[in-house]
Amino acid sequence: MKSVVILISGRGSNMEAIVRAGLPAKIAGVVSNRADAAGLNFAAQAGVPAAVVDEREFPSREAFDAALAEAIDGHSPDLVALAGFMRVLGGDFVRHYSGRMVNIHPSLLPAFPGLHTHRRALQEGVKLHGCTVHFVTPQVDHGPIIAQVAVPVRTGDTEATLAARVLRQEHRVYPLAIRWFVEGRLAVENGIVHVDGSDARQALLAEE
Ligand code: GRF
């Protein structure tokens, strides 16, 4: 059975969705870069081993990245899943996990990389927003796209209402994409993700 390590920084609701999905994978551990991440409580309740690698305790990004990699590699995971991990990772770190690290981002990439995606989507007046699961590459929020869910913007939406509707879909699509990975159904060719051998199957799922 393949194993997964999940990295969090805060609430951890995506981590929770992945753990609760009952995937055919071992959730080997959770690592947080913050000791006060609320998601650590759920990990403890769920019996998932958790570790904190506090960025403030390291003199440089390289030193932090090395400690983080050590905490992850202690589990020898097949996959590392970033779930609200709010820290930009160095190029060497990212390359070490090339092809085996994924992230969820709350926009339809390549639109709105970075922070405050829901606010920016409303400011731009887009009619379709959503979320993306992608492989992680050194360029932030920019790797091969595994799956996306489109979420229509509704009249009267605020940043909070839109964020809540997108988050519901994140909890659906992230476990699905991880399932595809651990079942060995993903391949990347020239930056395009194929699911079960098909590039069309990298589903743009509709909101449920
Ligand atoms: C999610 O919206 C995720 O897409 C973004 O940060 C948020 C984390 O939420 N990267 P949670 O910690 O999973 O609840």
PDB file of C-alpha atoms and ligand atoms in Angstrom:
ATOM      1  CA  MET A   1       0.000   0.000   0.000  1.00  0.00           C
ATOM      2  CA  LYS A   2       1.335   3.474  -0.894  1.00  0.00           C
ATOM      3  CA  SER A   3       1.896   5.987   1.874  1.00  0.00           C
ATOM      4  CA  VAL A   4       1.190   9.697   2.073  1.00  0.00           C
ATOM      5  CA  VAL A   5       2.557  12.496   4.253  1.00  0.00           C
ATOM      6  CA  ILE A   6       0.406  15.634   4.527  1.00  0.00           C
ATOM      7  CA  LEU A   7       1.862  19.102   5.212  1.00  0.00           C
ATOM      8  CA  ILE A   8      -0.335  21.705   6.906  1.00  0.00           C
ATOM      9  CA  SER A   9      -0.033  25.174   8.399  1.00  0.00           C
ATOM     10  CA  GLY A  10      -3.452  25.873   9.864  1.00  0.00           C
ATOM     11  CA  ARG A  11      -7.044  24.675   9.927  1.00  0.00           C
ATOM     12  CA  GLY A  12      -6.289  21.425   8.149  1.00  0.00           C
ATOM     13  CA  SER A  13      -9.724  20.800   6.670  1.00  0.00           C
ATOM     14  CA  ASN A  14      -8.239  19.374   3.458  1.00  0.00           C
ATOM     15  CA  MET A  15      -6.032  17.054   5.523  1.00  0.00           C
ATOM     16  CA  GLU A  16      -9.146  15.955   7.371  1.00  0.00           C
ATOM     17  CA  ALA A  17     -10.977  15.274   4.108  1.00  0.00           C
ATOM     18  CA  ILE A  18      -8.048  13.177   2.870  1.00  0.00           C
ATOM     19  CA  VAL A  19      -7.868  11.174   6.117  1.00  0.00           C
ATOM     20  CA  ARG A  20     -11.652  10.654   6.230  1.00  0.00           C
ATOM     21  CA  ALA A  21     -11.816   9.569   2.579  1.00  0.00           C
ATOM     22  CA  GLY A  22     -10.624   6.083   3.481  1.00  0.00           C
ATOM     23  CA  LEU A  23      -8.212   5.954   0.583  1.00  0.00           C
ATOM     24  CA  PRO A  24      -6.335   2.784  -0.313  1.00  0.00           C
ATOM     25  CA  ALA A  25      -3.208   4.379   1.163  1.00  0.00           C
ATOM     26  CA  LYS A  26      -1.544   4.751   4.508  1.00  0.00           C
ATOM     27  CA  ILE A  27      -1.628   8.303   5.863  1.00  0.00           C
ATOM     28  CA  ALA A  28       1.800   7.932   7.415  1.00  0.00           C
ATOM     29  CA  GLY A  29       2.136  11.334   9.011  1.00  0.00           C
ATOM     30  CA  VAL A  30       1.240  15.002   9.204  1.00  0.00           C
ATOM     31  CA  VAL A  31       3.876  17.715   9.432  1.00  0.00           C
ATOM     32  CA  SER A  32       3.069  21.318  10.336  1.00  0.00           C
ATOM     33  CA  ASN A  33       5.349  24.334  10.143  1.00  0.00           C
ATOM     34  CA  ARG A  34       3.368  25.886  12.987  1.00  0.00           C
ATOM     35  CA  ALA A  35       2.875  24.466  16.486  1.00  0.00           C
ATOM     36  CA  ASP A  36      -0.509  26.215  16.772  1.00  0.00           C
ATOM     37  CA  ALA A  37      -2.013  24.726  13.593  1.00  0.00           C
ATOM     38  CA  ALA A  38      -5.570  23.727  14.489  1.00  0.00           C
ATOM     39  CA  GLY A  39      -5.330  20.707  12.209  1.00  0.00           C
ATOM     40  CA  LEU A  40      -2.875  19.072  14.611  1.00  0.00           C
ATOM     41  CA  ASN A  41      -5.805  18.364  16.965  1.00  0.00           C
ATOM     42  CA  PHE A  42      -7.597  16.338  14.328  1.00  0.00           C
ATOM     43  CA  ALA A  43      -4.412  14.437  13.464  1.00  0.00           C
ATOM     44  CA  ALA A  44      -4.015  13.498  17.144  1.00  0.00           C
ATOM     45  CA  GLN A  45      -7.655  12.371  17.399  1.00  0.00           C
ATOM     46  CA  ALA A  46      -7.346  10.360  14.208  1.00  0.00           C
ATOM     47  CA  GLY A  47      -4.178   8.680  15.468  1.00  0.00           C
ATOM     48  CA  VAL A  48      -2.025  10.026  12.649  1.00  0.00           C
ATOM     49  CA  PRO A  49       1.557  10.707  13.800  1.00  0.00           C
ATOM     50  CA  ALA A  50       2.170  14.450  13.707  1.00  0.00           C
ATOM     51  CA  ALA A  51       5.341  16.508  13.856  1.00  0.00           C
ATOM     52  CA  VAL A  52       6.020  20.228  14.016  1.00  0.00           C
ATOM     53  CA  VAL A  53       8.954  21.771  12.186  1.00  0.00           C
ATOM     54  CA  ASP A  54       8.709  25.393  13.291  1.00  0.00           C
ATOM     55  CA  GLU A  55      10.230  27.705  10.695  1.00  0.00           C
ATOM     56  CA  ARG A  56      11.073  30.275  13.372  1.00  0.00           C
ATOM     57  CA  GLU A  57      13.575  27.890  14.930  1.00  0.00           C
ATOM     58  CA  PHE A  58      15.808  27.789  11.865  1.00  0.00           C
ATOM     59  CA  PRO A  59      18.355  30.396  10.795  1.00  0.00           C
ATOM     60  CA  SER A  60      17.711  30.061   7.062  1.00  0.00           C
ATOM     61  CA  ARG A  61      15.245  28.674   4.567  1.00  0.00           C
ATOM     62  CA  GLU A  62      17.749  25.998   3.591  1.00  0.00           C
ATOM     63  CA  ALA A  63      18.036  24.829   7.209  1.00  0.00           C
ATOM     64  CA  PHE A  64      14.251  24.767   7.557  1.00  0.00           C
ATOM     65  CA  ASP A  65      13.801  22.891   4.267  1.00  0.00           C
ATOM     66  CA  ALA A  66      16.400  20.307   5.366  1.00  0.00           C
ATOM     67  CA  ALA A  67      14.630  19.719   8.695  1.00  0.00           C
ATOM     68  CA  LEU A  68      11.281  19.496   6.939  1.00  0.00           C
ATOM     69  CA  ALA A  69      12.628  16.958   4.453  1.00  0.00           C
ATOM     70  CA  GLU A  70      14.033  14.906   7.316  1.00  0.00           C
ATOM     71  CA  ALA A  71      10.646  14.847   9.074  1.00  0.00           C
ATOM     72  CA  ILE A  72       8.935  13.807   5.834  1.00  0.00           C
ATOM     73  CA  ASP A  73      11.500  11.250   4.701  1.00  0.00           C
ATOM     74  CA  GLY A  74      11.372   9.515   8.073  1.00  0.00           C
ATOM     75  CA  HIS A  75       8.071   8.099   6.783  1.00  0.00           C
ATOM     76  CA  SER A  76       9.478   7.199   3.321  1.00  0.00           C
ATOM     77  CA  PRO A  77       6.252   8.385   1.687  1.00  0.00           C
ATOM     78  CA  ASP A  78       5.263   7.725  -1.912  1.00  0.00           C
ATOM     79  CA  LEU A  79       3.435  11.046  -1.983  1.00  0.00           C
ATOM     80  CA  VAL A  80       3.659  14.375  -0.160  1.00  0.00           C
ATOM     81  CA  ALA A  81       0.402  16.366  -0.150  1.00  0.00           C
ATOM     82  CA  LEU A  82       0.497  20.083   0.643  1.00  0.00           C
ATOM     83  CA  ALA A  83      -2.803  20.979   2.303  1.00  0.00           C
ATOM     84  CA  GLY A  84      -2.895  24.661   3.148  1.00  0.00           C
ATOM     85  CA  PHE A  85       0.869  24.653   3.667  1.00  0.00           C
ATOM     86  CA  MET A  86       1.591  28.374   3.668  1.00  0.00           C
ATOM     87  CA  ARG A  87       5.299  28.410   3.091  1.00  0.00           C
ATOM     88  CA  VAL A  88       7.187  28.803  -0.170  1.00  0.00           C
ATOM     89  CA  LEU A  89       9.568  25.879  -0.582  1.00  0.00           C
ATOM     90  CA  GLY A  90      13.072  26.082  -1.997  1.00  0.00           C
ATOM     91  CA  GLY A  91      13.927  24.724  -5.434  1.00  0.00           C
ATOM     92  CA  ASP A  92      16.117  21.908  -4.123  1.00  0.00           C
ATOM     93  CA  PHE A  93      13.378  20.774  -1.754  1.00  0.00           C
ATOM     94  CA  VAL A  94      10.789  20.776  -4.524  1.00  0.00           C
ATOM     95  CA  ARG A  95      13.090  18.891  -6.910  1.00  0.00           C
ATOM     96  CA  HIS A  96      13.717  16.250  -4.232  1.00  0.00           C
ATOM     97  CA  TYR A  97       9.961  15.451  -4.372  1.00  0.00           C
ATOM     98  CA  SER A  98       9.562  15.892  -8.109  1.00  0.00           C
ATOM     99  CA  GLY A  99       6.593  13.916  -9.409  1.00  0.00           C
ATOM    100  CA  ARG A 100       5.547  12.898  -5.905  1.00  0.00           C
ATOM    101  CA  MET A 101       4.377  16.150  -4.329  1.00  0.00           C
ATOM    102  CA  VAL A 102       0.936  17.644  -4.950  1.00  0.00           C
ATOM    103  CA  ASN A 103      -0.868  20.795  -3.827  1.00  0.00           C
ATOM    104  CA  ILE A 104      -4.395  22.140  -3.773  1.00  0.00           C
ATOM    105  CA  HIS A 105      -4.926  25.745  -4.750  1.00  0.00           C
ATOM    106  CA  PRO A 106      -8.199  27.673  -4.419  1.00  0.00           C
ATOM    107  CA  SER A 107      -8.503  28.944  -7.993  1.00  0.00           C
ATOM    108  CA  LEU A 108      -8.705  27.613 -11.520  1.00  0.00           C
ATOM    109  CA  LEU A 109      -4.989  27.757 -12.256  1.00  0.00           C
ATOM    110  CA  PRO A 110      -3.234  29.315 -14.085  1.00  0.00           C
ATOM    111  CA  ALA A 111      -5.590  32.109 -12.990  1.00  0.00           C
ATOM    112  CA  PHE A 112      -4.912  33.638  -9.581  1.00  0.00           C
ATOM    113  CA  PRO A 113      -1.786  31.981  -8.257  1.00  0.00           C
ATOM    114  CA  GLY A 114      -0.768  33.243  -4.815  1.00  0.00           C
ATOM    115  CA  LEU A 115      -2.914  34.618  -1.999  1.00  0.00           C
ATOM    116  CA  HIS A 116      -6.438  36.086  -1.690  1.00  0.00           C
ATOM    117  CA  THR A 117      -7.738  34.177  -4.694  1.00  0.00           C
ATOM    118  CA  HIS A 118     -11.436  34.600  -3.882  1.00  0.00           C
ATOM    119  CA  ARG A 119     -11.143  38.355  -3.374  1.00  0.00           C
ATOM    120  CA  ARG A 120      -9.237  38.726  -6.632  1.00  0.00           C
ATOM    121  CA  ALA A 121     -11.731  36.552  -8.514  1.00  0.00           C
ATOM    122  CA  LEU A 122     -14.574  38.821  -7.340  1.00  0.00           C
ATOM    123  CA  GLN A 123     -12.588  41.944  -8.213  1.00  0.00           C
ATOM    124  CA  GLU A 124     -11.958  40.643 -11.727  1.00  0.00           C
ATOM    125  CA  GLY A 125     -15.606  39.718 -12.208  1.00  0.00           C
ATOM    126  CA  VAL A 126     -14.876  36.172 -13.341  1.00  0.00           C
ATOM    127  CA  LYS A 127     -18.000  34.055 -13.740  1.00  0.00           C
ATOM    128  CA  LEU A 128     -16.267  30.764 -13.036  1.00  0.00           C
ATOM    129  CA  HIS A 129     -13.914  30.214 -10.137  1.00  0.00           C
ATOM    130  CA  GLY A 130     -12.850  26.961  -8.485  1.00  0.00           C
ATOM    131  CA  CYS A 131      -9.915  24.902  -7.286  1.00  0.00           C
ATOM    132  CA  THR A 132      -7.022  22.946  -8.733  1.00  0.00           C
ATOM    133  CA  VAL A 133      -4.948  19.958  -7.645  1.00  0.00           C
ATOM    134  CA  HIS A 134      -1.534  20.007  -9.295  1.00  0.00           C
ATOM    135  CA  PHE A 135       1.932  18.546  -9.073  1.00  0.00           C
ATOM    136  CA  VAL A 136       4.347  20.903  -7.347  1.00  0.00           C
ATOM    137  CA  THR A 137       7.162  22.485  -9.342  1.00  0.00           C
ATOM    138  CA  PRO A 138       9.620  25.198  -8.237  1.00  0.00           C
ATOM    139  CA  GLN A 139       7.329  27.907  -9.642  1.00  0.00           C
ATOM    140  CA  VAL A 140       4.664  28.540  -6.994  1.00  0.00           C
ATOM    141  CA  ASP A 141       1.111  27.381  -7.889  1.00  0.00           C
ATOM    142  CA  HIS A 142       2.233  26.360 -11.341  1.00  0.00           C
ATOM    143  CA  GLY A 143       2.683  22.591 -11.857  1.00  0.00           C
ATOM    144  CA  PRO A 144       0.957  20.023 -14.113  1.00  0.00           C
ATOM    145  CA  ILE A 145      -2.787  20.063 -13.416  1.00  0.00           C
ATOM    146  CA  ILE A 146      -4.329  16.810 -12.161  1.00  0.00           C
ATOM    147  CA  ALA A 147      -7.932  17.875 -11.570  1.00  0.00           C
ATOM    148  CA  GLN A 148     -10.050  20.986 -11.286  1.00  0.00           C
ATOM    149  CA  VAL A 149     -13.547  21.835 -10.120  1.00  0.00           C
ATOM    150  CA  ALA A 150     -15.372  24.856 -11.526  1.00  0.00           C
ATOM    151  CA  VAL A 151     -17.508  26.832  -9.079  1.00  0.00           C
ATOM    152  CA  PRO A 152     -19.840  29.479 -10.557  1.00  0.00           C
ATOM    153  CA  VAL A 153     -19.710  32.924  -8.976  1.00  0.00           C
ATOM    154  CA  ARG A 154     -23.186  33.825  -7.738  1.00  0.00           C
ATOM    155  CA  THR A 155     -24.933  37.176  -7.435  1.00  0.00           C
ATOM    156  CA  GLY A 156     -24.164  38.639  -4.040  1.00  0.00           C
ATOM    157  CA  ASP A 157     -21.171  36.392  -3.407  1.00  0.00           C
ATOM    158  CA  THR A 158     -18.706  37.703  -0.868  1.00  0.00           C
ATOM    159  CA  GLU A 159     -15.159  36.515  -0.348  1.00  0.00           C
ATOM    160  CA  ALA A 160     -16.464  34.336   2.500  1.00  0.00           C
ATOM    161  CA  THR A 161     -19.388  32.733   0.672  1.00  0.00           C
ATOM    162  CA  LEU A 162     -17.309  32.026  -2.414  1.00  0.00           C
ATOM    163  CA  ALA A 163     -14.451  30.619  -0.315  1.00  0.00           C
ATOM    164  CA  ALA A 164     -16.856  28.308   1.506  1.00  0.00           C
ATOM    165  CA  ARG A 165     -18.325  26.921  -1.727  1.00  0.00           C
ATOM    166  CA  VAL A 166     -14.869  26.407  -3.241  1.00  0.00           C
ATOM    167  CA  LEU A 167     -13.663  24.710  -0.045  1.00  0.00           C
ATOM    168  CA  ARG A 168     -16.488  22.158  -0.249  1.00  0.00           C
ATOM    169  CA  GLN A 169     -15.220  21.204  -3.690  1.00  0.00           C
ATOM    170  CA  GLU A 170     -11.593  21.109  -2.473  1.00  0.00           C
ATOM    171  CA  HIS A 171     -12.648  18.466   0.025  1.00  0.00           C
ATOM    172  CA  ARG A 172     -14.081  16.440  -2.830  1.00  0.00           C
ATOM    173  CA  VAL A 173     -11.399  16.776  -5.478  1.00  0.00           C
ATOM    174  CA  TYR A 174      -8.246  16.485  -3.352  1.00  0.00           C
ATOM    175  CA  PRO A 175      -8.982  12.974  -2.042  1.00  0.00           C
ATOM    176  CA  LEU A 176      -9.993  11.967  -5.575  1.00  0.00           C
ATOM    177  CA  ALA A 177      -6.722  13.179  -7.091  1.00  0.00           C
ATOM    178  CA  ILE A 178      -4.725  11.452  -4.352  1.00  0.00           C
ATOM    179  CA  ARG A 179      -6.685   8.270  -4.990  1.00  0.00           C
ATOM    180  CA  TRP A 180      -5.685   8.443  -8.659  1.00  0.00           C
ATOM    181  CA  PHE A 181      -2.044   8.908  -7.641  1.00  0.00           C
ATOM    182  CA  VAL A 182      -1.893   6.044  -5.149  1.00  0.00           C
ATOM    183  CA  GLU A 183      -3.727   3.760  -7.546  1.00  0.00           C
ATOM    184  CA  GLY A 184      -0.984   4.469 -10.095  1.00  0.00           C
ATOM    185  CA  ARG A 185      -3.382   6.027 -12.593  1.00  0.00           C
ATOM    186  CA  LEU A 186      -1.496   9.284 -13.261  1.00  0.00           C
ATOM    187  CA  ALA A 187       1.246   9.950 -15.782  1.00  0.00           C
ATOM    188  CA  VAL A 188       2.787  13.273 -16.815  1.00  0.00           C
ATOM    189  CA  GLU A 189       3.816  13.767 -20.437  1.00  0.00           C
ATOM    190  CA  ASN A 190       5.230  17.119 -21.551  1.00  0.00           C
ATOM    191  CA  GLY A 191       3.674  18.841 -18.566  1.00  0.00           C
ATOM    192  CA  ILE A 192       0.217  17.361 -19.199  1.00  0.00           C
ATOM    193  CA  VAL A 193      -1.307  14.946 -16.705  1.00  0.00           C
ATOM    194  CA  HIS A 194      -2.950  11.843 -18.110  1.00  0.00           C
ATOM    195  CA  VAL A 195      -5.436   9.908 -15.996  1.00  0.00           C
ATOM    196  CA  ASP A 196      -5.857   6.281 -17.055  1.00  0.00           C
ATOM    197  CA  GLY A 197      -3.907   7.174 -20.203  1.00  0.00           C
ATOM    198  CA  SER A 198      -6.224   9.998 -21.219  1.00  0.00           C
ATOM    199  CA  ASP A 199      -5.496  13.714 -21.108  1.00  0.00           C
ATOM    200  CA  ALA A 200      -9.234  14.452 -21.276  1.00  0.00           C
ATOM    201  CA  ARG A 201      -9.839  12.600 -18.051  1.00  0.00           C
ATOM    202  CA  GLN A 202      -8.024  15.300 -16.044  1.00  0.00           C
ATOM    203  CA  ALA A 203     -11.547  16.224 -15.201  1.00  0.00           C
ATOM    204  CA  LEU A 204     -12.996  19.668 -14.945  1.00  0.00           C
ATOM    205  CA  LEU A 205     -15.611  18.435 -12.509  1.00  0.00           C
ATOM    206  CA  ALA A 206     -18.836  20.315 -12.061  1.00  0.00           C
ATOM    207  CA  GLU A 207     -19.828  21.702  -8.682  1.00  0.00           C
ATOM    208  CA  GLU A 208     -22.027  19.321  -6.695  1.00  0.00           C
TER     209      GLU A 208
HETATM  210  C1  GRF B   1      -7.403  25.913   1.224  1.00  0.00           C
HETATM  211  O1  GRF B   1      -8.295  26.796   0.617  1.00  0.00           O
HETATM  212  C2  GRF B   1      -6.307  25.528   0.272  1.00  0.00           C
HETATM  213  O2  GRF B   1      -6.732  25.425  -1.041  1.00  0.00           O
HETATM  214  C3  GRF B   1      -5.350  26.686   0.416  1.00  0.00           C
HETATM  215  O3  GRF B   1      -5.371  27.009   1.779  1.00  0.00           O
HETATM  216  C4  GRF B   1      -6.607  26.585   2.344  1.00  0.00           C
HETATM  217  C5  GRF B   1      -6.285  25.641   3.451  1.00  0.00           C
HETATM  218  O4  GRF B   1      -7.393  25.215   4.174  1.00  0.00           O
HETATM  219  N1  GRF B   1      -4.061  26.335  -0.117  1.00  0.00           N
HETATM  220  P1  GRF B   1      -7.302  23.978   5.140  1.00  0.00           P
HETATM  221  O5  GRF B   1      -6.110  24.222   6.080  1.00  0.00           O
HETATM  222  O6  GRF B   1      -7.116  22.732   4.316  1.00  0.00           O
HETATM  223  O7  GRF B   1      -8.593  23.973   5.898  1.00  0.00           O
END
